[in-house]
C-alpha positions as protocol buffer text, in pm:
chain_id: "A"
residue {
  index: 1
  type: MET
  ca { x: 5229 y: -740 z: -4808 }
}
residue {
  index: 2
  type: SER
  ca { x: 5571 y: -818 z: -4817 }
}
residue {
  index: 3
  type: ASN
  ca { x: 5679 y: -1098 z: -4825 }
}
residue {
  index: 4
  type: ARG
  ca { x: 5896 y: -1127 z: -4492 }
}
residue {
  index: 5
  type: MET
  ca { x: 5579 y: -980 z: -4344 }
}
residue {
  index: 6
  type: SER
  ca { x: 5379 y: -1252 z: -4461 }
}
residue {
  index: 7
  type: ARG
  ca { x: 5628 y: -1468 z: -4305 }
}
residue {
  index: 8
  type: SER
  ca { x: 5639 y: -1312 z: -4043 }
}
residue {
  index: 9
  type: ILE
  ca { x: 5208 y: -1361 z: -3989 }
}
residue {
  index: 10
  type: LEU
  ca { x: 5278 y: -1783 z: -4033 }
}
residue {
  index: 11
  type: CYS
  ca { x: 5495 y: -1772 z: -3768 }
}
residue {
  index: 12
  type: LEU
  ca { x: 5273 y: -1591 z: -3603 }
}
residue {
  index: 13
  type: VAL
  ca { x: 4958 y: -1825 z: -3644 }
}
residue {
  index: 14
  type: ALA
  ca { x: 5190 y: -2175 z: -3610 }
}
residue {
  index: 15
  type: VAL
  ca { x: 5308 y: -2101 z: -3254 }
}
residue {
  index: 16
  type: LEU
  ca { x: 5002 y: -1999 z: -3244 }
}
residue {
  index: 17
  type: GLY
  ca { x: 4815 y: -2350 z: -3379 }
}
residue {
  index: 18
  type: VAL
  ca { x: 5162 y: -2497 z: -3072 }
}
residue {
  index: 19
  type: LEU
  ca { x: 5006 y: -2322 z: -2825 }
}
residue {
  index: 20
  type: THR
  ca { x: 4693 y: -2428 z: -2837 }
}
residue {
  index: 21
  type: GLY
  ca { x: 4807 y: -2746 z: -2889 }
}
residue {
  index: 22
  type: ALA
  ca { x: 4999 y: -2718 z: -2570 }
}
residue {
  index: 23
  type: VAL
  ca { x: 4640 y: -2608 z: -2424 }
}
residue {
  index: 24
  type: ALA
  ca { x: 4474 y: -2891 z: -2499 }
}
residue {
  index: 25
  type: VAL
  ca { x: 4652 y: -3178 z: -2498 }
}
residue {
  index: 26
  type: ALA
  ca { x: 4699 y: -3026 z: -2123 }
}
residue {
  index: 27
  type: THR
  ca { x: 4303 y: -3010 z: -2041 }
}
residue {
  index: 28
  type: SER
  ca { x: 4228 y: -3295 z: -2253 }
}
residue {
  index: 29
  type: ALA
  ca { x: 4460 y: -3483 z: -2037 }
}
residue {
  index: 30
  type: THR
  ca { x: 4254 y: -3431 z: -1687 }
}
residue {
  index: 31
  type: SER
  ca { x: 4024 y: -3723 z: -1718 }
}
residue {
  index: 32
  type: PRO
  ca { x: 3659 y: -3711 z: -1570 }
}
residue {
  index: 33
  type: SER
  ca { x: 3674 y: -3870 z: -1265 }
}
residue {
  index: 34
  type: GLU
  ca { x: 3963 y: -3577 z: -1136 }
}
residue {
  index: 35
  type: ALA
  ca { x: 3784 y: -3282 z: -1329 }
}
residue {
  index: 36
  type: GLN
  ca { x: 3533 y: -3434 z: -1044 }
}
residue {
  index: 37
  type: ALA
  ca { x: 3725 y: -3445 z: -776 }
}
residue {
  index: 38
  type: VAL
  ca { x: 3873 y: -3048 z: -860 }
}
residue {
  index: 39
  type: GLY
  ca { x: 3483 y: -2939 z: -880 }
}
residue {
  index: 40
  type: ALA
  ca { x: 3403 y: -3077 z: -492 }
}
residue {
  index: 41
  type: PHE
  ca { x: 3725 y: -3015 z: -356 }
}
residue {
  index: 42
  type: GLU
  ca { x: 3724 y: -2588 z: -526 }
}
residue {
  index: 43
  type: ALA
  ca { x: 3341 y: -2615 z: -370 }
}
residue {
  index: 44
  type: ARG
  ca { x: 3445 y: -2801 z: -32 }
}
residue {
  index: 45
  type: VAL
  ca { x: 3670 y: -2446 z: -77 }
}
residue {
  index: 46
  type: LYS
  ca { x: 3398 y: -2206 z: -136 }
}
residue {
  index: 47
  type: GLU
  ca { x: 3262 y: -2297 z: 121 }
}
residue {
  index: 48
  type: TYR
  ca { x: 3526 y: -2331 z: 415 }
}
residue {
  index: 49
  type: VAL
  ca { x: 3663 y: -1993 z: 349 }
}
residue {
  index: 50
  type: ALA
  ca { x: 3251 y: -1815 z: 414 }
}
residue {
  index: 51
  type: LEU
  ca { x: 3250 y: -1985 z: 693 }
}
residue {
  index: 52
  type: HIS
  ca { x: 3584 y: -1895 z: 837 }
}
residue {
  index: 53
  type: GLU
  ca { x: 3451 y: -1556 z: 732 }
}
residue {
  index: 54
  type: LYS
  ca { x: 3160 y: -1583 z: 959 }
}
residue {
  index: 55
  type: LEU
  ca { x: 3333 y: -1688 z: 1241 }
}
residue {
  index: 56
  type: GLU
  ca { x: 3601 y: -1438 z: 1156 }
}
residue {
  index: 57
  type: ALA
  ca { x: 3380 y: -1141 z: 1189 }
}
residue {
  index: 58
  type: THR
  ca { x: 3270 y: -1258 z: 1533 }
}
residue {
  index: 59
  type: LEU
  ca { x: 3554 y: -1159 z: 1702 }
}
residue {
  index: 60
  type: PRO
  ca { x: 3709 y: -858 z: 1816 }
}
residue {
  index: 61
  type: LYS
  ca { x: 3842 y: -591 z: 1538 }
}
residue {
  index: 62
  type: PHE
  ca { x: 4273 y: -511 z: 1666 }
}
residue {
  index: 63
  type: ALA
  ca { x: 4452 y: -182 z: 1526 }
}
residue {
  index: 64
  type: GLU
  ca { x: 4553 y: -275 z: 1191 }
}
residue {
  index: 65
  type: LYS
  ca { x: 4892 y: -279 z: 1311 }
}
residue {
  index: 66
  type: GLY
  ca { x: 4837 y: -516 z: 1610 }
}
residue {
  index: 67
  type: THR
  ca { x: 5054 y: -684 z: 1868 }
}
residue {
  index: 68
  type: PRO
  ca { x: 5248 y: -961 z: 1841 }
}
residue {
  index: 69
  type: GLU
  ca { x: 5051 y: -1070 z: 2116 }
}
residue {
  index: 70
  type: GLN
  ca { x: 4702 y: -929 z: 2005 }
}
residue {
  index: 71
  type: VAL
  ca { x: 4807 y: -1153 z: 1661 }
}
residue {
  index: 72
  type: ASP
  ca { x: 4904 y: -1430 z: 1853 }
}
residue {
  index: 73
  type: LYS
  ca { x: 4529 y: -1465 z: 2060 }
}
residue {
  index: 74
  type: ASN
  ca { x: 4336 y: -1361 z: 1741 }
}
residue {
  index: 75
  type: GLN
  ca { x: 4466 y: -1596 z: 1567 }
}
residue {
  index: 76
  type: ARG
  ca { x: 4458 y: -1859 z: 1873 }
}
residue {
  index: 77
  type: ALA
  ca { x: 4119 y: -1734 z: 1897 }
}
residue {
  index: 78
  type: LEU
  ca { x: 3969 y: -1824 z: 1547 }
}
residue {
  index: 79
  type: GLY
  ca { x: 4125 y: -2140 z: 1553 }
}
residue {
  index: 80
  type: ALA
  ca { x: 3897 y: -2216 z: 1840 }
}
residue {
  index: 81
  type: LEU
  ca { x: 3566 y: -2185 z: 1656 }
}
residue {
  index: 82
  type: ILE
  ca { x: 3693 y: -2323 z: 1407 }
}
residue {
  index: 83
  type: GLN
  ca { x: 3792 y: -2660 z: 1580 }
}
residue {
  index: 84
  type: SER
  ca { x: 3453 y: -2575 z: 1734 }
}
residue {
  index: 85
  type: ALA
  ca { x: 3302 y: -2584 z: 1350 }
}
residue {
  index: 86
  type: ARG
  ca { x: 3459 y: -2893 z: 1174 }
}
residue {
  index: 87
  type: LYS
  ca { x: 3451 y: -3123 z: 1530 }
}
residue {
  index: 88
  type: ASP
  ca { x: 3354 y: -3323 z: 1281 }
}
residue {
  index: 89
  type: ALA
  ca { x: 3639 y: -3289 z: 986 }
}
residue {
  index: 90
  type: LYS
  ca { x: 3776 y: -3613 z: 899 }
}
residue {
  index: 91
  type: PRO
  ca { x: 4043 y: -3720 z: 654 }
}
residue {
  index: 92
  type: GLY
  ca { x: 3890 y: -3636 z: 249 }
}
residue {
  index: 93
  type: ASP
  ca { x: 3746 y: -3402 z: 343 }
}
residue {
  index: 94
  type: PHE
  ca { x: 3934 y: -3186 z: 82 }
}
residue {
  index: 95
  type: PHE
  ca { x: 4187 y: -3405 z: -34 }
}
residue {
  index: 96
  type: SER
  ca { x: 3985 y: -3685 z: -159 }
}
residue {
  index: 97
  type: PRO
  ca { x: 4158 y: -4029 z: -344 }
}
residue {
  index: 98
  type: GLY
  ca { x: 4020 y: -3851 z: -628 }
}
residue {
  index: 99
  type: MET
  ca { x: 4177 y: -3467 z: -550 }
}
residue {
  index: 100
  type: GLN
  ca { x: 4498 y: -3737 z: -433 }
}
residue {
  index: 101
  type: ALA
  ca { x: 4511 y: -3905 z: -736 }
}
residue {
  index: 102
  type: LEU
  ca { x: 4498 y: -3547 z: -950 }
}
residue {
  index: 103
  type: VAL
  ca { x: 4762 y: -3437 z: -681 }
}
residue {
  index: 104
  type: LYS
  ca { x: 4998 y: -3757 z: -700 }
}
residue {
  index: 105
  type: ARG
  ca { x: 4997 y: -3708 z: -1121 }
}
residue {
  index: 106
  type: VAL
  ca { x: 5068 y: -3364 z: -1096 }
}
residue {
  index: 107
  type: LEU
  ca { x: 5385 y: -3363 z: -908 }
}
residue {
  index: 108
  type: GLY
  ca { x: 5517 y: -3758 z: -1096 }
}
residue {
  index: 109
  type: GLU
  ca { x: 5481 y: -3501 z: -1416 }
}
residue {
  index: 110
  type: VAL
  ca { x: 5665 y: -3229 z: -1258 }
}
residue {
  index: 111
  type: LEU
  ca { x: 5881 y: -3432 z: -1065 }
}
residue {
  index: 112
  type: SER
  ca { x: 5988 y: -3616 z: -1325 }
}
residue {
  index: 113
  type: GLY
  ca { x: 6012 y: -3294 z: -1587 }
}
residue {
  index: 114
  type: PRO
  ca { x: 6459 y: -3130 z: -1695 }
}
residue {
  index: 115
  type: ASP
  ca { x: 6396 y: -2911 z: -1358 }
}
residue {
  index: 116
  type: GLY
  ca { x: 6268 y: -3204 z: -1081 }
}
residue {
  index: 117
  type: LYS
  ca { x: 6578 y: -3306 z: -894 }
}
residue {
  index: 118
  type: THR
  ca { x: 6560 y: -2955 z: -814 }
}
residue {
  index: 119
  type: ILE
  ca { x: 6245 y: -2852 z: -724 }
}
residue {
  index: 120
  type: LYS
  ca { x: 6182 y: -3199 z: -538 }
}
residue {
  index: 121
  type: ALA
  ca { x: 6533 y: -3072 z: -342 }
}
residue {
  index: 122
  type: SER
  ca { x: 6296 y: -2734 z: -315 }
}
residue {
  index: 123
  type: ILE
  ca { x: 6060 y: -2859 z: -176 }
}
residue {
  index: 124
  type: MET
  ca { x: 6271 y: -3155 z: 30 }
}
residue {
  index: 125
  type: ASP
  ca { x: 6472 y: -2832 z: 215 }
}
residue {
  index: 126
  type: GLU
  ca { x: 6381 y: -2694 z: 542 }
}
residue {
  index: 127
  type: ASN
  ca { x: 6164 y: -3014 z: 530 }
}
residue {
  index: 128
  type: PRO
  ca { x: 6194 y: -3174 z: 875 }
}
residue {
  index: 129
  type: GLY
  ca { x: 6045 y: -3467 z: 781 }
}
residue {
  index: 130
  type: VAL
  ca { x: 5721 y: -3626 z: 924 }
}
residue {
  index: 131
  type: PRO
  ca { x: 5536 y: -3455 z: 1273 }
}
residue {
  index: 132
  type: LYS
  ca { x: 5181 y: -3643 z: 1394 }
}
residue {
  index: 133
  type: LEU
  ca { x: 4960 y: -3495 z: 1212 }
}
residue {
  index: 134
  type: ALA
  ca { x: 4609 y: -3427 z: 1298 }
}
residue {
  index: 135
  type: LEU
  ca { x: 4292 y: -3206 z: 1214 }
}
residue {
  index: 136
  type: ASN
  ca { x: 4197 y: -2869 z: 1333 }
}
residue {
  index: 137
  type: GLU
  ca { x: 4574 y: -2862 z: 1519 }
}
residue {
  index: 138
  type: ARG
  ca { x: 4774 y: -2626 z: 1471 }
}
residue {
  index: 139
  type: TYR
  ca { x: 5083 y: -2600 z: 1289 }
}
residue {
  index: 140
  type: PRO
  ca { x: 5353 y: -2825 z: 1416 }
}
residue {
  index: 141
  type: SER
  ca { x: 5535 y: -2469 z: 1584 }
}
residue {
  index: 142
  type: SER
  ca { x: 5850 y: -2608 z: 1562 }
}
residue {
  index: 143
  type: VAL
  ca { x: 5875 y: -2733 z: 1136 }
}
residue {
  index: 144
  type: PRO
  ca { x: 5883 y: -2438 z: 880 }
}
residue {
  index: 145
  type: LEU
  ca { x: 5677 y: -2361 z: 582 }
}
residue {
  index: 146
  type: SER
  ca { x: 5802 y: -2572 z: 266 }
}
residue {
  index: 147
  type: THR
  ca { x: 5875 y: -2384 z: -11 }
}
residue {
  index: 148
  type: MET
  ca { x: 5602 y: -2458 z: -282 }
}
residue {
  index: 149
  type: PRO
  ca { x: 5738 y: -2395 z: -614 }
}
residue {
  index: 150
  type: PRO
  ca { x: 5519 y: -2207 z: -906 }
}
residue {
  index: 151
  type: GLU
  ca { x: 5576 y: -2567 z: -1163 }
}
residue {
  index: 152
  type: VAL
  ca { x: 5319 y: -2774 z: -818 }
}
residue {
  index: 153
  type: LEU
  ca { x: 5149 y: -2501 z: -766 }
}
residue {
  index: 154
  type: ALA
  ca { x: 5010 y: -2369 z: -1160 }
}
residue {
  index: 155
  type: PRO
  ca { x: 4873 y: -2710 z: -1186 }
}
residue {
  index: 156
  type: LEU
  ca { x: 4642 y: -2703 z: -857 }
}
residue {
  index: 157
  type: PRO
  ca { x: 4292 y: -2535 z: -796 }
}
residue {
  index: 158
  type: LYS
  ca { x: 4406 y: -2213 z: -739 }
}
residue {
  index: 159
  type: LEU
  ca { x: 4300 y: -2183 z: -380 }
}
residue {
  index: 160
  type: GLU
  ca { x: 4131 y: -1904 z: -228 }
}
residue {
  index: 161
  type: GLY
  ca { x: 4111 y: -1666 z: 137 }
}
residue {
  index: 162
  type: GLU
  ca { x: 4380 y: -1735 z: 306 }
}
residue {
  index: 163
  type: LEU
  ca { x: 4425 y: -2085 z: 170 }
}
residue {
  index: 164
  type: GLU
  ca { x: 4796 y: -2225 z: 106 }
}
residue {
  index: 165
  type: TYR
  ca { x: 4862 y: -2540 z: 27 }
}
residue {
  index: 166
  type: ARG
  ca { x: 5186 y: -2703 z: 168 }
}
residue {
  index: 167
  type: PHE
  ca { x: 5436 y: -3013 z: 216 }
}
residue {
  index: 168
  type: ILE
  ca { x: 5557 y: -3151 z: 565 }
}
residue {
  index: 169
  type: GLY
  ca { x: 5766 y: -3464 z: 444 }
}
residue {
  index: 170
  type: ARG
  ca { x: 5655 y: -3619 z: 143 }
}
residue {
  index: 171
  type: ARG
  ca { x: 5251 y: -3517 z: 246 }
}
residue {
  index: 172
  type: LEU
  ca { x: 5058 y: -3229 z: 109 }
}
residue {
  index: 173
  type: ILE
  ca { x: 4847 y: -3041 z: 377 }
}
residue {
  index: 174
  type: LEU
  ca { x: 4563 y: -2722 z: 361 }
}
residue {
  index: 175
  type: LEU
  ca { x: 4679 y: -2486 z: 584 }
}
residue {
  index: 176
  type: ASP
  ca { x: 4408 y: -2210 z: 651 }
}
residue {
  index: 177
  type: THR
  ca { x: 4726 y: -2003 z: 715 }
}
residue {
  index: 178
  type: GLU
  ca { x: 4480 y: -1748 z: 897 }
}
residue {
  index: 179
  type: ALA
  ca { x: 4378 y: -1981 z: 1159 }
}
residue {
  index: 180
  type: ASP
  ca { x: 4693 y: -2148 z: 1143 }
}
residue {
  index: 181
  type: ILE
  ca { x: 4491 y: -2457 z: 1097 }
}
residue {
  index: 182
  type: ILE
  ca { x: 4617 y: -2755 z: 927 }
}
residue {
  index: 183
  type: LEU
  ca { x: 4251 y: -2827 z: 725 }
}
residue {
  index: 184
  type: ASP
  ca { x: 4363 y: -3211 z: 540 }
}
residue {
  index: 185
  type: PHE
  ca { x: 4629 y: -3356 z: 424 }
}
residue {
  index: 186
  type: THR
  ca { x: 4763 y: -3656 z: 181 }
}
residue {
  index: 187
  type: GLY
  ca { x: 4866 y: -3953 z: 216 }
}
residue {
  index: 188
  type: GLU
  ca { x: 5333 y: -3982 z: 66 }
}
residue {
  index: 189
  type: VAL
  ca { x: 5238 y: -3771 z: -268 }
}
residue {
  index: 190
  type: VAL
  ca { x: 5590 y: -3674 z: -361 }
}
residue {
  index: 191
  type: PRO
  ca { x: 5733 y: -3953 z: -510 }
}
residue {
  index: 192
  type: ARG
  ca { x: 6088 y: -4108 z: -303 }
}
């Protein structure tokens, strides 16, 4: 084996060691309470996606490319079914105190990093403030959808189905985009 190849292999091993260490550090940064909160959140998301799919299956089908009126009618009908099925929904069903603490910590870390100001500006751009939020209500039509930077999305639990994270003001919401319904929201998690 040549000297050059030996150095290349040693460099590769060193890089892999650093990367493995970085993953271990990132993984160990999650406390047991955060891991428990994430597990409960993921279970609740899975449960909700099953409910969404069950309710959506009861709606009449229309052509693949429905008219805007058909799409809106279908979206509102699905929203009404979800509202009825989740009539007992309460704040924190998804964003428990543990999940909110995790979101706040993640945002604090991301926004205090070298690109923090730029990321925060992208979140707050076209983010008009704090309209009154209510569970199971439609996303406010007067509020544009905020940008979700990949640096913020990456450390959060992955979502299934038609669910998305969005910001309204300094709050993070969980949005069913197909029904246009706000499923849950946090308190203020974006630092000032």
